[in-house]
PDB file of C-alpha atoms and ligand atoms in Angstrom:
ATOM      1  CA  MET A1172       0.268  17.202 -17.682  1.00 73.00           C
ATOM      2  CA  THR A1173      -1.394  15.777 -20.789  1.00 92.00           C
ATOM      3  CA  THR A1174      -1.872  12.359 -22.207  1.00 96.00           C
ATOM      4  CA  VAL A1175       1.284  10.679 -23.645  1.00 97.00           C
ATOM      5  CA  LYS A1176       1.716   7.919 -26.160  1.00 97.00           C
ATOM      6  CA  LEU A1177       4.502   5.365 -25.814  1.00 96.00           C
ATOM      7  CA  HIS A1178       4.885   2.777 -28.480  1.00 95.00           C
ATOM      8  CA  ASP A1179       1.210   1.576 -29.044  1.00 93.00           C
ATOM      9  CA  LYS A1180      -0.295   2.619 -25.724  1.00 95.00           C
ATOM     10  CA  GLU A1181      -1.754   5.813 -24.245  1.00 97.00           C
ATOM     11  CA  PHE A1182      -1.079   6.863 -20.659  1.00 97.00           C
ATOM     12  CA  VAL A1183      -2.924   9.436 -18.564  1.00 97.00           C
ATOM     13  CA  PRO A1184      -1.666  11.657 -15.688  1.00 97.00           C
ATOM     14  CA  TYR A1185      -1.501   9.818 -12.406  1.00 97.00           C
ATOM     15  CA  ILE A1186       0.969  11.457  -9.940  1.00 98.00           C
ATOM     16  CA  SER A1187       2.436  14.913 -10.488  1.00 98.00           C
ATOM     17  CA  ALA A1188       6.110  15.795 -10.066  1.00 98.00           C
ATOM     18  CA  ALA A1189       5.135  18.219  -7.235  1.00 98.00           C
ATOM     19  CA  GLU A1190       3.354  15.427  -5.300  1.00 98.00           C
ATOM     20  CA  ILE A1191       6.451  13.095  -5.868  1.00 98.00           C
ATOM     21  CA  ASP A1192       8.802  15.772  -4.510  1.00 98.00           C
ATOM     22  CA  ILE A1193       6.768  16.146  -1.265  1.00 98.00           C
ATOM     23  CA  VAL A1194       6.835  12.399  -0.477  1.00 98.00           C
ATOM     24  CA  VAL A1195      10.464  11.948  -1.428  1.00 98.00           C
ATOM     25  CA  SER A1196      11.358  14.859   1.054  1.00 98.00           C
ATOM     26  CA  GLU A1197       9.130  13.086   3.729  1.00 98.00           C
ATOM     27  CA  ILE A1198      11.029   9.745   3.298  1.00 98.00           C
ATOM     28  CA  ALA A1199      14.405  11.427   3.254  1.00 98.00           C
ATOM     29  CA  THR A1200      13.594  13.276   6.552  1.00 98.00           C
ATOM     30  CA  LYS A1201      12.631   9.925   8.139  1.00 98.00           C
ATOM     31  CA  LEU A1202      15.871   8.311   6.887  1.00 98.00           C
ATOM     32  CA  ASN A1203      17.966  11.345   8.095  1.00 98.00           C
ATOM     33  CA  THR A1204      16.494  10.855  11.562  1.00 98.00           C
ATOM     34  CA  LYS A1205      16.665   7.076  11.695  1.00 98.00           C
ATOM     35  CA  TYR A1206      20.259   6.718  10.644  1.00 98.00           C
ATOM     36  CA  GLN A1207      21.784   9.830  12.250  1.00 97.00           C
ATOM     37  CA  ASN A1208      23.765   7.913  14.920  1.00 95.00           C
ATOM     38  CA  CYS A1209      25.077   4.900  13.006  1.00 94.00           C
ATOM     39  CA  GLU A1210      28.537   3.756  13.957  1.00 94.00           C
ATOM     40  CA  GLN A1211      29.424   3.290  10.368  1.00 96.00           C
ATOM     41  CA  PRO A1212      28.008   5.238   7.523  1.00 97.00           C
ATOM     42  CA  PRO A1213      24.905   3.484   6.118  1.00 98.00           C
ATOM     43  CA  VAL A1214      24.846   2.077   2.584  1.00 98.00           C
ATOM     44  CA  PHE A1215      22.221   3.141   0.170  1.00 98.00           C
ATOM     45  CA  ALA A1216      21.659   0.608  -2.676  1.00 98.00           C
ATOM     46  CA  THR A1217      19.774   2.017  -5.561  1.00 98.00           C
ATOM     47  CA  VAL A1218      18.166  -0.715  -7.843  1.00 98.00           C
ATOM     48  CA  LEU A1219      18.902   0.144 -11.420  1.00 98.00           C
ATOM     49  CA  THR A1220      17.466   0.913 -13.889  1.00 97.00           C
ATOM     50  CA  GLY A1221      14.030   2.007 -12.744  1.00 97.00           C
ATOM     51  CA  ALA A1222      15.161   3.640  -9.444  1.00 98.00           C
ATOM     52  CA  PHE A1223      17.824   5.884 -11.042  1.00 98.00           C
ATOM     53  CA  VAL A1224      15.629   8.980 -10.550  1.00 98.00           C
ATOM     54  CA  PHE A1225      14.014   8.157  -7.236  1.00 98.00           C
ATOM     55  CA  GLY A1226      17.442   7.202  -5.876  1.00 98.00           C
ATOM     56  CA  SER A1227      19.066  10.381  -7.137  1.00 98.00           C
ATOM     57  CA  ASP A1228      16.296  12.567  -5.788  1.00 98.00           C
ATOM     58  CA  ILE A1229      16.203  11.063  -2.399  1.00 98.00           C
ATOM     59  CA  LEU A1230      19.947  10.892  -1.906  1.00 98.00           C
ATOM     60  CA  ARG A1231      20.305  14.627  -2.696  1.00 98.00           C
ATOM     61  CA  LYS A1232      17.986  15.146   0.343  1.00 98.00           C
ATOM     62  CA  ILE A1233      20.065  12.855   2.533  1.00 98.00           C
ATOM     63  CA  THR A1234      22.293  14.803   4.993  1.00 98.00           C
ATOM     64  CA  LEU A1235      24.119  11.742   6.523  1.00 97.00           C
ATOM     65  CA  ASP A1236      27.570  10.638   5.796  1.00 97.00           C
ATOM     66  CA  ALA A1237      26.547   7.632   3.736  1.00 97.00           C
ATOM     67  CA  GLN A1238      27.953   5.394   1.135  1.00 98.00           C
ATOM     68  CA  ILE A1239      26.039   5.009  -2.147  1.00 98.00           C
ATOM     69  CA  CYS A1240      26.127   2.026  -4.569  1.00 98.00           C
ATOM     70  CA  PHE A1241      24.070   0.549  -7.358  1.00 98.00           C
ATOM     71  CA  THR A1242      22.636  -2.859  -8.124  1.00 98.00           C
ATOM     72  CA  SER A1243      20.530  -4.439 -10.834  1.00 98.00           C
ATOM     73  CA  VAL A1244      18.411  -7.602 -10.701  1.00 96.00           C
ATOM     74  CA  SER A1245      16.999  -9.508 -13.530  1.00 92.00           C
ATOM     75  CA  SER A1246      14.448 -12.330 -13.825  1.00 82.00           C
ATOM     76  CA  TYR A1247      15.692 -13.326 -17.164  1.00 62.00           C
ATOM     77  CA  LYS A1248      18.305 -15.855 -18.185  1.00 57.00           C
ATOM     78  CA  GLY A1249      19.240 -15.004 -21.781  1.00 50.00           C
ATOM     79  CA  THR A1250      15.851 -14.372 -23.290  1.00 48.00           C
ATOM     80  CA  VAL A1251      13.962 -16.935 -21.260  1.00 56.00           C
ATOM     81  CA  ARG A1252      11.964 -15.551 -18.286  1.00 56.00           C
ATOM     82  CA  SER A1253      12.610 -17.649 -15.100  1.00 61.00           C
ATOM     83  CA  ASP A1254      11.249 -17.344 -11.655  1.00 73.00           C
ATOM     84  CA  LYS A1255      14.865 -17.253 -10.297  1.00 85.00           C
ATOM     85  CA  LEU A1256      16.286 -13.854  -9.904  1.00 92.00           C
ATOM     86  CA  GLU A1257      19.868 -13.036 -10.631  1.00 92.00           C
ATOM     87  CA  CYS A1258      22.061 -10.002  -9.769  1.00 95.00           C
ATOM     88  CA  THR A1259      23.340  -8.565 -12.986  1.00 94.00           C
ATOM     89  CA  LEU A1260      25.123  -5.762 -11.303  1.00 96.00           C
ATOM     90  CA  ASP A1261      26.357  -6.197  -7.704  1.00 96.00           C
ATOM     91  CA  ILE A1262      27.032  -3.323  -5.250  1.00 96.00           C
ATOM     92  CA  LYS A1263      30.749  -2.489  -4.837  1.00 94.00           C
ATOM     93  CA  CYS A1264      30.851  -2.270  -1.087  1.00 92.00           C
ATOM     94  CA  ASP A1265      31.180  -4.611   1.842  1.00 95.00           C
ATOM     95  CA  VAL A1266      27.849  -4.565   3.833  1.00 97.00           C
ATOM     96  CA  LYS A1267      29.129  -6.610   6.740  1.00 98.00           C
ATOM     97  CA  GLY A1268      28.091  -4.972  10.001  1.00 97.00           C
ATOM     98  CA  ARG A1269      26.521  -2.073   8.065  1.00 98.00           C
ATOM     99  CA  ASP A1270      23.071  -0.759   7.930  1.00 98.00           C
ATOM    100  CA  VAL A1271      21.751  -1.028   4.348  1.00 98.00           C
ATOM    101  CA  ILE A1272      18.794   0.804   2.755  1.00 98.00           C
ATOM    102  CA  ILE A1273      17.467  -0.515  -0.570  1.00 98.00           C
ATOM    103  CA  LEU A1274      16.049   2.248  -2.779  1.00 98.00           C
ATOM    104  CA  ASP A1275      13.604   0.949  -5.419  1.00 98.00           C
ATOM    105  CA  GLU A1276      10.927   3.036  -7.270  1.00 98.00           C
ATOM    106  CA  ILE A1277       8.243   0.420  -7.091  1.00 97.00           C
ATOM    107  CA  VAL A1278       7.391  -2.737  -5.133  1.00 96.00           C
ATOM    108  CA  ASP A1279       5.211  -4.893  -7.350  1.00 93.00           C
ATOM    109  CA  SER A1280       5.485  -8.694  -6.541  1.00 92.00           C
ATOM    110  CA  GLY A1281       8.076  -7.883  -3.881  1.00 94.00           C
ATOM    111  CA  SER A1282      10.531 -10.470  -5.366  1.00 94.00           C
ATOM    112  CA  THR A1283      13.334  -7.888  -6.201  1.00 96.00           C
ATOM    113  CA  VAL A1284      13.519  -6.237  -2.833  1.00 97.00           C
ATOM    114  CA  ALA A1285      13.078  -9.549  -0.954  1.00 97.00           C
ATOM    115  CA  PHE A1286      15.892 -11.062  -2.988  1.00 96.00           C
ATOM    116  CA  LEU A1287      18.167  -8.192  -2.318  1.00 98.00           C
ATOM    117  CA  LYS A1288      17.306  -7.928   1.447  1.00 98.00           C
ATOM    118  CA  GLN A1289      18.233 -11.597   1.925  1.00 97.00           C
ATOM    119  CA  LYS A1290      21.396 -11.194  -0.085  1.00 97.00           C
ATOM    120  CA  TYR A1291      22.639  -8.425   2.139  1.00 98.00           C
ATOM    121  CA  LEU A1292      21.624 -10.173   5.331  1.00 98.00           C
ATOM    122  CA  ASP A1293      23.433 -13.243   4.152  1.00 98.00           C
ATOM    123  CA  ALA A1294      26.458 -11.046   3.554  1.00 98.00           C
ATOM    124  CA  GLY A1295      26.404  -9.906   7.197  1.00 98.00           C
ATOM    125  CA  ALA A1296      24.549  -6.660   6.976  1.00 98.00           C
ATOM    126  CA  LYS A1297      23.503  -5.272  10.455  1.00 98.00           C
ATOM    127  CA  SER A1298      20.106  -4.231   9.187  1.00 98.00           C
ATOM    128  CA  VAL A1299      18.403  -3.955   5.857  1.00 98.00           C
ATOM    129  CA  ALA A1300      15.526  -1.533   5.203  1.00 98.00           C
ATOM    130  CA  ILE A1301      13.446  -1.078   2.083  1.00 98.00           C
ATOM    131  CA  ALA A1302      12.452   2.435   0.901  1.00 98.00           C
ATOM    132  CA  THR A1303      10.204   2.674  -2.177  1.00 98.00           C
ATOM    133  CA  LEU A1304       8.271   5.490  -3.858  1.00 98.00           C
ATOM    134  CA  ILE A1305       5.283   3.272  -4.692  1.00 97.00           C
ATOM    135  CA  TYR A1306       4.061   0.021  -3.454  1.00 93.00           C
ATOM    136  CA  LYS A1307       1.289  -2.148  -4.904  1.00 92.00           C
ATOM    137  CA  PRO A1308      -0.112  -4.394  -2.043  1.00 90.00           C
ATOM    138  CA  LYS A1309      -2.636  -5.961  -4.501  1.00 90.00           C
ATOM    139  CA  THR A1310       0.104  -7.672  -6.615  1.00 89.00           C
ATOM    140  CA  ARG A1311       2.415  -8.708  -3.829  1.00 89.00           C
ATOM    141  CA  ILE A1312       3.565 -12.264  -4.024  1.00 90.00           C
ATOM    142  CA  VAL A1313       6.569 -12.298  -1.637  1.00 92.00           C
ATOM    143  CA  GLU A1314       6.007 -11.309   1.902  1.00 92.00           C
ATOM    144  CA  VAL A1315       8.464  -8.578   2.830  1.00 94.00           C
ATOM    145  CA  ASP A1316       8.254  -5.573   5.128  1.00 95.00           C
ATOM    146  CA  ILE A1317       8.327  -2.238   3.328  1.00 97.00           C
ATOM    147  CA  ASP A1318       9.867   0.134   5.772  1.00 98.00           C
ATOM    148  CA  TYR A1319       9.368   3.377   3.951  1.00 98.00           C
ATOM    149  CA  PHE A1320       6.998   4.169   1.065  1.00 97.00           C
ATOM    150  CA  GLY A1321       5.635   7.296  -0.640  1.00 97.00           C
ATOM    151  CA  PHE A1322       2.412   6.060  -2.188  1.00 97.00           C
ATOM    152  CA  GLU A1323       0.215   2.991  -1.673  1.00 96.00           C
ATOM    153  CA  MET A1324      -1.343   2.119  -5.015  1.00 95.00           C
ATOM    154  CA  LYS A1325      -4.710   0.496  -4.079  1.00 92.00           C
ATOM    155  CA  GLU A1326      -5.478  -0.641  -7.618  1.00 91.00           C
ATOM    156  CA  ASP A1327      -3.208  -2.586  -9.932  1.00 90.00           C
ATOM    157  CA  LYS A1328      -2.224   0.051 -12.526  1.00 93.00           C
ATOM    158  CA  PHE A1329       0.639  -0.146 -14.996  1.00 94.00           C
ATOM    159  CA  ILE A1330       2.525   3.164 -14.641  1.00 96.00           C
ATOM    160  CA  VAL A1331       5.351   4.966 -16.409  1.00 97.00           C
ATOM    161  CA  GLY A1332       7.596   7.965 -15.772  1.00 98.00           C
ATOM    162  CA  TYR A1333      10.015   9.034 -12.983  1.00 98.00           C
ATOM    163  CA  GLY A1334      12.282   6.159 -13.975  1.00 98.00           C
ATOM    164  CA  LEU A1335       9.539   3.537 -14.831  1.00 97.00           C
ATOM    165  CA  ASP A1336       9.279   2.384 -18.379  1.00 96.00           C
ATOM    166  CA  TYR A1337       6.946   0.715 -20.922  1.00 95.00           C
ATOM    167  CA  ASN A1338       9.382  -1.286 -23.017  1.00 95.00           C
ATOM    168  CA  GLU A1339      12.166   1.186 -22.308  1.00 95.00           C
ATOM    169  CA  ARG A1340      10.130   4.218 -23.094  1.00 96.00           C
ATOM    170  CA  GLY A1341       8.874   6.916 -20.731  1.00 97.00           C
ATOM    171  CA  ARG A1342      11.568   6.777 -18.024  1.00 98.00           C
ATOM    172  CA  LEU A1343      12.408  10.477 -18.412  1.00 98.00           C
ATOM    173  CA  LEU A1344       8.823  11.808 -17.938  1.00 98.00           C
ATOM    174  CA  LYS A1345       8.866  14.053 -14.837  1.00 98.00           C
ATOM    175  CA  ASP A1346       5.400  13.015 -13.775  1.00 98.00           C
ATOM    176  CA  ILE A1347       4.001   9.480 -13.421  1.00 98.00           C
ATOM    177  CA  TYR A1348       1.401   8.317 -15.818  1.00 98.00           C
ATOM    178  CA  SER A1349      -0.943   5.294 -15.751  1.00 97.00           C
ATOM    179  CA  LEU A1350      -2.165   3.153 -18.716  1.00 96.00           C
ATOM    180  CA  LYS A1351      -5.389   4.568 -19.990  1.00 94.00           C
ATOM    181  CA  CYS A1352      -8.407   2.582 -18.761  1.00 83.00           C
ATOM    182  CA  SER A1353      -9.536   1.519 -22.227  1.00 72.00           C
ATOM    183  CA  GLU A1354      -6.144  -0.125 -22.697  1.00 66.00           C
ATOM    184  CA  GLU A1355      -6.018  -1.786 -19.276  1.00 63.00           C
ATOM    185  CA  ARG A1356      -4.223  -5.115 -19.146  1.00 59.00           C
TER     186      ARG A1356
HETATM  187  P1  IMP B 218       8.983  -6.750  -8.320  1.00 68.98           P
HETATM  188  O1  IMP B 218       7.832  -7.452  -8.998  1.00 68.98           O
HETATM  189  O2  IMP B 218       8.476  -6.093  -7.003  1.00 68.98           O
HETATM  190  O3  IMP B 218      10.121  -7.568  -8.159  1.00 68.98           O
HETATM  191  O4  IMP B 218       9.244  -5.433  -9.307  1.00 68.98           O
HETATM  192  C1  IMP B 218      10.151  -5.655 -10.352  1.00 68.98           C
HETATM  193  C2  IMP B 218      10.356  -4.416 -11.170  1.00 68.98           C
HETATM  194  O5  IMP B 218       9.253  -4.493 -12.131  1.00 68.98           O
HETATM  195  C3  IMP B 218      10.263  -3.084 -10.530  1.00 68.98           C
HETATM  196  O6  IMP B 218      11.421  -2.656  -9.904  1.00 68.98           O
HETATM  197  C4  IMP B 218       9.897  -2.240 -11.778  1.00 68.98           C
HETATM  198  O7  IMP B 218      11.138  -1.938 -12.494  1.00 68.98           O
HETATM  199  C5  IMP B 218       9.008  -3.171 -12.660  1.00 68.98           C
HETATM  200  N1  IMP B 218       7.639  -2.707 -12.488  1.00 68.98           N
HETATM  201  C6  IMP B 218       6.705  -3.189 -11.669  1.00 68.98           C
HETATM  202  N2  IMP B 218       5.486  -2.550 -11.762  1.00 68.98           N
HETATM  203  C7  IMP B 218       5.740  -1.728 -12.799  1.00 68.98           C
HETATM  204  C8  IMP B 218       4.824  -0.659 -13.461  1.00 68.98           C
HETATM  205  O8  IMP B 218       3.667  -0.403 -13.176  1.00 68.98           O
HETATM  206  N3  IMP B 218       5.475   0.016 -14.542  1.00 68.98           N
HETATM  207  C9  IMP B 218       6.692  -0.154 -14.905  1.00 68.98           C
HETATM  208  N4  IMP B 218       7.542  -1.139 -14.285  1.00 68.98           N
HETATM  209  C10 IMP B 218       7.082  -1.837 -13.301  1.00 68.98           C
HETATM  210 MG1   MG B 219      12.842  -1.221 -10.204  1.00 68.98          MG
END
């Protein structure tokens, strides 16, 4: 892993693909055990775009008969940032009476996963759990339980790779990189 440059900024190695693979397997094992006796197949909702890699990797390790679907949430209305989130792509399955697992690659403020959890509960989901690769307790604004996580990021770092982007660059990096200290926000 070497330093990478995306747009105007430099990023340094932070979490390797090998480390990611281990924790993704651990989360998948927990989910396989937890949901093995569900009456109906559980629903996995991957949050696009960032979680397209985490979602794919974890789902390939899921041995349950499950339904998969995709969603996308935006905090923008046109080009204006708003505090209100909107679902720009909704899941295409009925969650009524079903166990739902939200797959997101990172929980930062917590707004996205909290918004989706409430949406599925309002739609009658039997349960809604949140699984994320990384969570940043330091930047949390919305209180929401994170049921499964791979890494807890103690410091507030801006990271890229494994689906995460800096202005739409870096999503395809296999490892995760963090913004070089000298360029810290
Ligand atoms: P939330 O603030 O928890 O709602 O997270 C919203 C989204 O912001 C995440 O799903 C990511 O797509 C993005 N995000 C949060 N932190 C980072 C980061 O360090 N790098 C890249 N994207 C991030
Ligand atoms: Mg995301």
